[in-house]
Amino acid sequence: MPVIKYPRVRDPLFYEWDRKAQKSGLRHTIYAVNGDQYTGEWLDNLKHGKGTQIWKSTGAIYSGDWKFGKRDGYGSYSILDPVTKEYRRVYTGWWENDRRGGRGMFFYPNGELYEGEWSNGLRSGWGKMHYKDGSTYEGQWLSDQHNGQGLLRLPNGNRYEGGWKDGKKHGPGKYFYPDKGQLLEGIWVADIPKCGVLVDFGRDNAPDPTQFPLPEVIAWKFWYLYSSSARVSSPGSISLLKRFPPWGVYSESFGQQRPRWPHRD
């Protein structure tokens, strides 16, 4: 009895090729159409786990954690220096959803350095910035600007401790002048001191003190609107206590050489 054989039903070749192209687990280097290359772990055709990506157009390289095709976790990002042809580290730290997020260190091209917290690729949270001129800022940040409480140290030793808003001194704060041996304590608005008291602070040890010490400042006291009072604070010097709304009370002295601060705007 004759036997009839039917041809085996086979899937088209592109189905087989597609199955082989599916990427999961550790794979060798995979090249994209634009020339980018990735070596590392995959999950469901997405970069997931540990891996290294090199971008063809810029020569930049990222090595670290991936999550569903995006940089997420701990990793380091470097770029290729066009002059030295060596890799220069740009950022080392934590990533969230393909952006800098969490704690990390960022190295700027001009030599400046930021180490601290990030959110959505911007400096946000607590961090310390080392500027090129030698000054440093340590404190709170929001959207790449000083916001909250922070300490600014200048190269000459002067420093400001207090409030910040949108990158400017704002709110109660203290400005120390170790070179002059003075301390300014008051209220700032948009980097401008509006109200405060200037007193001697470590004047005996200051390298460049003022010619005359400041007279004793009258204790602050709330008076009636536009009230004023005068008294002799020291021989040849009269201190006048004034109140100008809305900045409060301050002391002005006459009869000695001293800066008259704050000025009423």
PDB file of C-alpha atoms in Angstrom:
ATOM      1  CA  MET A   1       0.000   0.000   0.000  1.00  0.00           C
ATOM      2  CA  PRO A   2       1.547   3.298  -0.979  1.00  0.00           C
ATOM      3  CA  VAL A   3       2.471   5.787   1.783  1.00  0.00           C
ATOM      4  CA  ILE A   4       1.726   9.414   1.147  1.00  0.00           C
ATOM      5  CA  LYS A   5       4.187  11.867   2.705  1.00  0.00           C
ATOM      6  CA  TYR A   6       3.248  15.432   3.250  1.00  0.00           C
ATOM      7  CA  PRO A   7       5.844  18.200   3.581  1.00  0.00           C
ATOM      8  CA  ARG A   8       6.501  19.382   7.157  1.00  0.00           C
ATOM      9  CA  VAL A   9       4.899  22.686   7.983  1.00  0.00           C
ATOM     10  CA  ARG A  10       7.638  25.146   8.837  1.00  0.00           C
ATOM     11  CA  ASP A  11       7.444  28.725  10.011  1.00  0.00           C
ATOM     12  CA  PRO A  12       8.849  31.372   7.734  1.00  0.00           C
ATOM     13  CA  LEU A  13      12.550  32.039   8.235  1.00  0.00           C
ATOM     14  CA  PHE A  14      11.977  35.520   9.655  1.00  0.00           C
ATOM     15  CA  TYR A  15      10.231  33.916  12.668  1.00  0.00           C
ATOM     16  CA  GLU A  16      13.334  31.895  13.402  1.00  0.00           C
ATOM     17  CA  TRP A  17      15.580  34.861  12.908  1.00  0.00           C
ATOM     18  CA  ASP A  18      13.415  36.914  15.244  1.00  0.00           C
ATOM     19  CA  ARG A  19      13.604  34.264  17.980  1.00  0.00           C
ATOM     20  CA  LYS A  20      17.370  34.252  17.743  1.00  0.00           C
ATOM     21  CA  ALA A  21      17.426  38.019  17.909  1.00  0.00           C
ATOM     22  CA  GLN A  22      15.504  38.146  21.195  1.00  0.00           C
ATOM     23  CA  LYS A  23      17.878  39.322  23.921  1.00  0.00           C
ATOM     24  CA  SER A  24      17.703  38.176  27.536  1.00  0.00           C
ATOM     25  CA  GLY A  25      20.513  37.564  29.979  1.00  0.00           C
ATOM     26  CA  LEU A  26      24.185  38.346  29.441  1.00  0.00           C
ATOM     27  CA  ARG A  27      25.080  39.048  25.837  1.00  0.00           C
ATOM     28  CA  HIS A  28      28.157  40.077  23.937  1.00  0.00           C
ATOM     29  CA  THR A  29      28.404  43.490  22.332  1.00  0.00           C
ATOM     30  CA  ILE A  30      25.286  44.541  20.454  1.00  0.00           C
ATOM     31  CA  TYR A  31      25.615  47.275  17.835  1.00  0.00           C
ATOM     32  CA  ALA A  32      22.767  49.659  17.053  1.00  0.00           C
ATOM     33  CA  VAL A  33      22.056  51.004  13.572  1.00  0.00           C
ATOM     34  CA  ASN A  34      23.526  54.413  14.513  1.00  0.00           C
ATOM     35  CA  GLY A  35      26.776  52.835  15.686  1.00  0.00           C
ATOM     36  CA  ASP A  36      26.114  52.824  19.453  1.00  0.00           C
ATOM     37  CA  GLN A  37      27.232  49.682  21.227  1.00  0.00           C
ATOM     38  CA  TYR A  38      26.169  47.957  24.426  1.00  0.00           C
ATOM     39  CA  THR A  39      27.723  45.084  26.306  1.00  0.00           C
ATOM     40  CA  GLY A  40      25.947  43.586  29.271  1.00  0.00           C
ATOM     41  CA  GLU A  41      22.704  42.127  30.556  1.00  0.00           C
ATOM     42  CA  TRP A  42      19.271  42.222  28.927  1.00  0.00           C
ATOM     43  CA  LEU A  43      15.679  41.450  29.840  1.00  0.00           C
ATOM     44  CA  ASP A  44      12.956  41.189  27.203  1.00  0.00           C
ATOM     45  CA  ASN A  45      15.087  43.038  24.663  1.00  0.00           C
ATOM     46  CA  LEU A  46      15.793  45.872  27.090  1.00  0.00           C
ATOM     47  CA  LYS A  47      19.057  46.743  28.811  1.00  0.00           C
ATOM     48  CA  HIS A  48      18.554  45.496  32.334  1.00  0.00           C
ATOM     49  CA  GLY A  49      21.190  44.748  34.966  1.00  0.00           C
ATOM     50  CA  LYS A  50      24.884  45.537  34.599  1.00  0.00           C
ATOM     51  CA  GLY A  51      26.150  46.914  31.336  1.00  0.00           C
ATOM     52  CA  THR A  52      28.330  49.357  29.432  1.00  0.00           C
ATOM     53  CA  GLN A  53      27.095  51.694  26.698  1.00  0.00           C
ATOM     54  CA  ILE A  54      29.275  53.644  24.263  1.00  0.00           C
ATOM     55  CA  TRP A  55      27.719  56.384  22.149  1.00  0.00           C
ATOM     56  CA  LYS A  56      29.136  56.596  18.627  1.00  0.00           C
ATOM     57  CA  SER A  57      28.406  60.298  18.048  1.00  0.00           C
ATOM     58  CA  THR A  58      30.097  61.655  21.194  1.00  0.00           C
ATOM     59  CA  GLY A  59      32.333  58.818  22.330  1.00  0.00           C
ATOM     60  CA  ALA A  60      30.753  59.048  25.793  1.00  0.00           C
ATOM     61  CA  ILE A  61      30.650  55.915  27.903  1.00  0.00           C
ATOM     62  CA  TYR A  62      28.378  54.798  30.727  1.00  0.00           C
ATOM     63  CA  SER A  63      29.107  51.792  32.882  1.00  0.00           C
ATOM     64  CA  GLY A  64      26.746  50.718  35.624  1.00  0.00           C
ATOM     65  CA  ASP A  65      23.181  49.658  36.364  1.00  0.00           C
ATOM     66  CA  TRP A  66      20.286  49.599  33.914  1.00  0.00           C
ATOM     67  CA  LYS A  67      16.568  49.108  34.433  1.00  0.00           C
ATOM     68  CA  PHE A  68      14.210  48.411  31.539  1.00  0.00           C
ATOM     69  CA  GLY A  69      16.389  50.204  29.013  1.00  0.00           C
ATOM     70  CA  LYS A  70      17.299  53.229  31.144  1.00  0.00           C
ATOM     71  CA  ARG A  71      20.183  54.102  33.423  1.00  0.00           C
ATOM     72  CA  ASP A  72      18.913  53.379  36.900  1.00  0.00           C
ATOM     73  CA  GLY A  73      21.011  52.529  39.945  1.00  0.00           C
ATOM     74  CA  TYR A  74      24.715  53.221  40.445  1.00  0.00           C
ATOM     75  CA  GLY A  75      26.935  54.102  37.516  1.00  0.00           C
ATOM     76  CA  SER A  76      29.700  56.246  36.075  1.00  0.00           C
ATOM     77  CA  TYR A  77      29.501  58.508  33.020  1.00  0.00           C
ATOM     78  CA  SER A  78      32.615  59.714  31.169  1.00  0.00           C
ATOM     79  CA  ILE A  79      33.314  61.624  27.966  1.00  0.00           C
ATOM     80  CA  LEU A  80      36.195  61.503  25.534  1.00  0.00           C
ATOM     81  CA  ASP A  81      38.510  64.493  25.620  1.00  0.00           C
ATOM     82  CA  PRO A  82      39.000  65.624  21.988  1.00  0.00           C
ATOM     83  CA  VAL A  83      42.520  66.890  22.724  1.00  0.00           C
ATOM     84  CA  THR A  84      44.088  64.200  24.904  1.00  0.00           C
ATOM     85  CA  LYS A  85      41.891  61.396  23.508  1.00  0.00           C
ATOM     86  CA  GLU A  86      41.451  60.168  27.063  1.00  0.00           C
ATOM     87  CA  TYR A  87      38.266  59.648  28.987  1.00  0.00           C
ATOM     88  CA  ARG A  88      37.357  62.319  31.526  1.00  0.00           C
ATOM     89  CA  ARG A  89      34.972  61.414  34.311  1.00  0.00           C
ATOM     90  CA  VAL A  90      31.863  63.588  34.431  1.00  0.00           C
ATOM     91  CA  TYR A  91      29.524  61.955  36.938  1.00  0.00           C
ATOM     92  CA  THR A  92      29.728  59.082  39.385  1.00  0.00           C
ATOM     93  CA  GLY A  93      26.763  58.226  41.548  1.00  0.00           C
ATOM     94  CA  TRP A  94      23.131  57.214  41.485  1.00  0.00           C
ATOM     95  CA  TRP A  95      20.681  57.438  38.613  1.00  0.00           C
ATOM     96  CA  GLU A  96      16.881  57.394  38.416  1.00  0.00           C
ATOM     97  CA  ASN A  97      14.947  56.976  35.173  1.00  0.00           C
ATOM     98  CA  ASP A  98      17.969  57.828  32.982  1.00  0.00           C
ATOM     99  CA  ARG A  99      18.779  61.013  34.971  1.00  0.00           C
ATOM    100  CA  ARG A 100      21.033  61.841  37.878  1.00  0.00           C
ATOM    101  CA  GLY A 101      19.079  61.071  41.047  1.00  0.00           C
ATOM    102  CA  GLY A 102      20.278  60.415  44.596  1.00  0.00           C
ATOM    103  CA  ARG A 103      23.818  61.089  45.791  1.00  0.00           C
ATOM    104  CA  GLY A 104      26.615  61.630  43.336  1.00  0.00           C
ATOM    105  CA  MET A 105      29.685  63.620  42.300  1.00  0.00           C
ATOM    106  CA  PHE A 106      29.728  65.841  39.200  1.00  0.00           C
ATOM    107  CA  PHE A 107      33.003  67.072  37.693  1.00  0.00           C
ATOM    108  CA  TYR A 108      32.686  70.276  35.655  1.00  0.00           C
ATOM    109  CA  PRO A 109      34.981  71.044  32.688  1.00  0.00           C
ATOM    110  CA  ASN A 110      36.407  74.151  34.423  1.00  0.00           C
ATOM    111  CA  GLY A 111      37.569  72.129  37.430  1.00  0.00           C
ATOM    112  CA  GLU A 112      34.599  72.777  39.716  1.00  0.00           C
ATOM    113  CA  LEU A 113      33.111  69.902  41.698  1.00  0.00           C
ATOM    114  CA  TYR A 114      29.716  69.181  43.220  1.00  0.00           C
ATOM    115  CA  GLU A 115      29.118  66.348  45.641  1.00  0.00           C
ATOM    116  CA  GLY A 116      25.683  65.819  47.068  1.00  0.00           C
ATOM    117  CA  GLU A 117      22.087  65.025  46.232  1.00  0.00           C
ATOM    118  CA  TRP A 118      20.347  65.162  42.852  1.00  0.00           C
ATOM    119  CA  SER A 119      16.775  65.038  41.589  1.00  0.00           C
ATOM    120  CA  ASN A 120      15.683  64.839  37.926  1.00  0.00           C
ATOM    121  CA  GLY A 121      19.233  65.603  36.825  1.00  0.00           C
ATOM    122  CA  LEU A 122      19.484  68.812  38.916  1.00  0.00           C
ATOM    123  CA  ARG A 123      21.227  69.599  42.193  1.00  0.00           C
ATOM    124  CA  SER A 124      18.490  69.292  44.806  1.00  0.00           C
ATOM    125  CA  GLY A 125      18.781  68.426  48.477  1.00  0.00           C
ATOM    126  CA  TRP A 126      21.955  68.755  50.520  1.00  0.00           C
ATOM    127  CA  GLY A 127      25.264  69.207  48.758  1.00  0.00           C
ATOM    128  CA  LYS A 128      28.640  70.905  48.633  1.00  0.00           C
ATOM    129  CA  MET A 129      29.952  72.894  45.681  1.00  0.00           C
ATOM    130  CA  HIS A 130      33.643  73.642  45.139  1.00  0.00           C
ATOM    131  CA  TYR A 131      33.995  76.662  42.849  1.00  0.00           C
ATOM    132  CA  LYS A 132      36.921  77.502  40.599  1.00  0.00           C
ATOM    133  CA  ASP A 133      37.831  80.678  42.516  1.00  0.00           C
ATOM    134  CA  GLY A 134      38.353  78.669  45.720  1.00  0.00           C
ATOM    135  CA  SER A 135      35.033  79.457  47.389  1.00  0.00           C
ATOM    136  CA  THR A 136      32.706  76.697  48.602  1.00  0.00           C
ATOM    137  CA  TYR A 137      29.006  76.444  49.343  1.00  0.00           C
ATOM    138  CA  GLU A 138      27.569  73.729  51.553  1.00  0.00           C
ATOM    139  CA  GLY A 139      23.885  73.534  52.276  1.00  0.00           C
ATOM    140  CA  GLN A 140      20.495  73.041  50.698  1.00  0.00           C
ATOM    141  CA  TRP A 141      19.777  73.156  46.953  1.00  0.00           C
ATOM    142  CA  LEU A 142      16.664  73.239  44.800  1.00  0.00           C
ATOM    143  CA  SER A 143      16.657  72.996  41.002  1.00  0.00           C
ATOM    144  CA  ASP A 144      20.388  73.764  40.703  1.00  0.00           C
ATOM    145  CA  GLN A 145      20.267  76.852  42.996  1.00  0.00           C
ATOM    146  CA  HIS A 146      20.973  77.592  46.652  1.00  0.00           C
ATOM    147  CA  ASN A 147      17.689  77.323  48.523  1.00  0.00           C
ATOM    148  CA  GLY A 148      17.199  76.951  52.263  1.00  0.00           C
ATOM    149  CA  GLN A 149      20.013  77.064  54.793  1.00  0.00           C
ATOM    150  CA  GLY A 150      23.630  77.143  53.662  1.00  0.00           C
ATOM    151  CA  LEU A 151      27.202  78.222  54.351  1.00  0.00           C
ATOM    152  CA  LEU A 152      29.245  80.144  51.777  1.00  0.00           C
ATOM    153  CA  ARG A 153      33.010  80.415  52.339  1.00  0.00           C
ATOM    154  CA  LEU A 154      35.044  82.865  50.272  1.00  0.00           C
ATOM    155  CA  PRO A 155      38.750  82.530  49.391  1.00  0.00           C
ATOM    156  CA  ASN A 156      39.678  85.446  51.692  1.00  0.00           C
ATOM    157  CA  GLY A 157      38.150  83.670  54.702  1.00  0.00           C
ATOM    158  CA  ASN A 158      34.921  85.640  54.882  1.00  0.00           C
ATOM    159  CA  ARG A 159      31.774  83.557  55.173  1.00  0.00           C
ATOM    160  CA  TYR A 160      28.005  83.823  55.187  1.00  0.00           C
ATOM    161  CA  GLU A 161      25.727  81.555  57.195  1.00  0.00           C
ATOM    162  CA  GLY A 162      21.996  81.807  56.774  1.00  0.00           C
ATOM    163  CA  GLY A 163      19.042  81.642  54.434  1.00  0.00           C
ATOM    164  CA  TRP A 164      19.052  81.435  50.637  1.00  0.00           C
ATOM    165  CA  LYS A 165      16.425  81.678  47.929  1.00  0.00           C
ATOM    166  CA  ASP A 166      16.868  81.247  44.169  1.00  0.00           C
ATOM    167  CA  GLY A 167      20.650  81.324  44.545  1.00  0.00           C
ATOM    168  CA  LYS A 168      20.722  84.584  46.546  1.00  0.00           C
ATOM    169  CA  LYS A 169      21.042  85.427  50.233  1.00  0.00           C
ATOM    170  CA  HIS A 170      17.538  85.726  51.596  1.00  0.00           C
ATOM    171  CA  GLY A 171      16.249  85.791  55.154  1.00  0.00           C
ATOM    172  CA  PRO A 172      18.090  85.835  58.498  1.00  0.00           C
ATOM    173  CA  GLY A 173      21.834  85.395  58.218  1.00  0.00           C
ATOM    174  CA  LYS A 174      25.287  86.191  59.552  1.00  0.00           C
ATOM    175  CA  TYR A 175      28.193  87.542  57.526  1.00  0.00           C
ATOM    176  CA  PHE A 176      31.614  87.098  59.166  1.00  0.00           C
ATOM    177  CA  TYR A 177      34.581  89.311  58.240  1.00  0.00           C
ATOM    178  CA  PRO A 178      37.595  87.616  59.917  1.00  0.00           C
ATOM    179  CA  ASP A 179      39.996  89.893  58.056  1.00  0.00           C
ATOM    180  CA  LYS A 180      38.359  92.970  59.639  1.00  0.00           C
ATOM    181  CA  GLY A 181      37.236  91.315  62.858  1.00  0.00           C
ATOM    182  CA  GLN A 182      33.580  92.172  62.350  1.00  0.00           C
ATOM    183  CA  LEU A 183      30.237  90.393  62.182  1.00  0.00           C
ATOM    184  CA  LEU A 184      27.133  91.545  60.349  1.00  0.00           C
ATOM    185  CA  GLU A 185      23.918  89.904  61.529  1.00  0.00           C
ATOM    186  CA  GLY A 186      20.599  90.777  59.991  1.00  0.00           C
ATOM    187  CA  ILE A 187      18.032  90.176  57.269  1.00  0.00           C
ATOM    188  CA  TRP A 188      18.820  89.795  53.538  1.00  0.00           C
ATOM    189  CA  VAL A 189      16.458  90.162  50.606  1.00  0.00           C
ATOM    190  CA  ALA A 190      17.661  89.046  47.156  1.00  0.00           C
ATOM    191  CA  ASP A 191      21.357  89.346  48.144  1.00  0.00           C
ATOM    192  CA  ILE A 192      20.865  92.829  49.694  1.00  0.00           C
ATOM    193  CA  PRO A 193      21.128  93.394  53.468  1.00  0.00           C
ATOM    194  CA  LYS A 194      18.014  95.233  54.617  1.00  0.00           C
ATOM    195  CA  CYS A 195      18.336  95.303  58.385  1.00  0.00           C
ATOM    196  CA  GLY A 196      20.960  94.263  60.887  1.00  0.00           C
ATOM    197  CA  VAL A 197      23.728  95.059  63.345  1.00  0.00           C
ATOM    198  CA  LEU A 198      27.458  95.319  62.635  1.00  0.00           C
ATOM    199  CA  VAL A 199      29.641  94.486  65.652  1.00  0.00           C
ATOM    200  CA  ASP A 200      33.289  93.736  66.368  1.00  0.00           C
ATOM    201  CA  PHE A 201      33.991  90.001  66.367  1.00  0.00           C
ATOM    202  CA  GLY A 202      37.520  88.776  67.053  1.00  0.00           C
ATOM    203  CA  ARG A 203      38.930  92.185  66.196  1.00  0.00           C
ATOM    204  CA  ASP A 204      42.041  91.696  68.368  1.00  0.00           C
ATOM    205  CA  ASN A 205      43.176  88.752  66.231  1.00  0.00           C
ATOM    206  CA  ALA A 206      42.096  90.138  62.845  1.00  0.00           C
ATOM    207  CA  PRO A 207      44.908  90.594  60.279  1.00  0.00           C
ATOM    208  CA  ASP A 208      43.525  93.900  58.984  1.00  0.00           C
ATOM    209  CA  PRO A 209      41.214  95.412  61.624  1.00  0.00           C
ATOM    210  CA  THR A 210      39.404  98.718  61.227  1.00  0.00           C
ATOM    211  CA  GLN A 211      41.125 101.863  62.514  1.00  0.00           C
ATOM    212  CA  PHE A 212      38.623 102.352  65.336  1.00  0.00           C
ATOM    213  CA  PRO A 213      36.524  99.777  67.196  1.00  0.00           C
ATOM    214  CA  LEU A 214      32.770  99.987  66.794  1.00  0.00           C
ATOM    215  CA  PRO A 215      30.876 101.627  69.662  1.00  0.00           C
ATOM    216  CA  GLU A 216      28.631  99.516  71.816  1.00  0.00           C
ATOM    217  CA  VAL A 217      25.375  98.738  70.067  1.00  0.00           C
ATOM    218  CA  ILE A 218      22.143  99.554  71.876  1.00  0.00           C
ATOM    219  CA  ALA A 219      20.079  96.456  72.579  1.00  0.00           C
ATOM    220  CA  TRP A 220      17.276  96.070  70.054  1.00  0.00           C
ATOM    221  CA  LYS A 221      13.864  97.107  71.261  1.00  0.00           C
ATOM    222  CA  PHE A 222      10.560  97.561  69.485  1.00  0.00           C
ATOM    223  CA  TRP A 223       9.397 101.146  69.693  1.00  0.00           C
ATOM    224  CA  TYR A 224       6.318 102.862  68.454  1.00  0.00           C
ATOM    225  CA  LEU A 225       6.187 103.618  64.759  1.00  0.00           C
ATOM    226  CA  TYR A 226       8.983 106.019  63.708  1.00  0.00           C
ATOM    227  CA  SER A 227      10.052 106.527  67.344  1.00  0.00           C
ATOM    228  CA  SER A 228      13.685 107.355  68.098  1.00  0.00           C
ATOM    229  CA  SER A 229      15.872 107.754  71.155  1.00  0.00           C
ATOM    230  CA  ALA A 230      19.407 109.016  71.652  1.00  0.00           C
ATOM    231  CA  ARG A 231      21.990 108.452  74.339  1.00  0.00           C
ATOM    232  CA  VAL A 232      25.742 108.822  74.806  1.00  0.00           C
ATOM    233  CA  SER A 233      27.256 105.348  74.376  1.00  0.00           C
ATOM    234  CA  SER A 234      30.887 106.358  74.814  1.00  0.00           C
ATOM    235  CA  PRO A 235      32.902 109.594  75.159  1.00  0.00           C
ATOM    236  CA  GLY A 236      32.503 111.593  71.977  1.00  0.00           C
ATOM    237  CA  SER A 237      29.985 109.152  70.482  1.00  0.00           C
ATOM    238  CA  ILE A 238      26.198 109.254  70.373  1.00  0.00           C
ATOM    239  CA  SER A 239      24.131 106.224  69.384  1.00  0.00           C
ATOM    240  CA  LEU A 240      20.723 106.809  67.837  1.00  0.00           C
ATOM    241  CA  LEU A 241      18.143 104.028  67.838  1.00  0.00           C
ATOM    242  CA  LYS A 242      15.697 104.186  64.963  1.00  0.00           C
ATOM    243  CA  ARG A 243      12.888 102.121  63.605  1.00  0.00           C
ATOM    244  CA  PHE A 244      11.962 102.183  59.945  1.00  0.00           C
ATOM    245  CA  PRO A 245       9.145  99.881  58.877  1.00  0.00           C
ATOM    246  CA  PRO A 246       9.243  97.208  57.696  1.00  0.00           C
ATOM    247  CA  TRP A 247      12.891  96.452  58.463  1.00  0.00           C
ATOM    248  CA  GLY A 248      12.819  96.838  62.255  1.00  0.00           C
ATOM    249  CA  VAL A 249      15.270  98.528  64.590  1.00  0.00           C
ATOM    250  CA  TYR A 250      18.951  99.294  64.099  1.00  0.00           C
ATOM    251  CA  SER A 251      21.656 101.427  65.670  1.00  0.00           C
ATOM    252  CA  GLU A 252      23.547 104.303  64.087  1.00  0.00           C
ATOM    253  CA  SER A 253      26.462 105.944  65.845  1.00  0.00           C
ATOM    254  CA  PHE A 254      27.971 109.349  65.356  1.00  0.00           C
ATOM    255  CA  GLY A 255      31.266 110.829  66.457  1.00  0.00           C
ATOM    256  CA  GLN A 256      33.519 107.925  65.368  1.00  0.00           C
ATOM    257  CA  GLN A 257      34.691 106.699  62.011  1.00  0.00           C
ATOM    258  CA  ARG A 258      32.617 103.647  61.253  1.00  0.00           C
ATOM    259  CA  PRO A 259      30.535 102.378  58.363  1.00  0.00           C
ATOM    260  CA  ARG A 260      26.927 103.522  58.499  1.00  0.00           C
ATOM    261  CA  TRP A 261      24.981 100.339  57.880  1.00  0.00           C
ATOM    262  CA  PRO A 262      22.330  99.459  57.038  1.00  0.00           C
ATOM    263  CA  HIS A 263      21.200 102.258  54.737  1.00  0.00           C
ATOM    264  CA  ARG A 264      17.543 102.776  54.246  1.00  0.00           C
ATOM    265  CA  ASP A 265      16.525 102.055  50.638  1.00  0.00           C
TER     266      ASP A 265
END
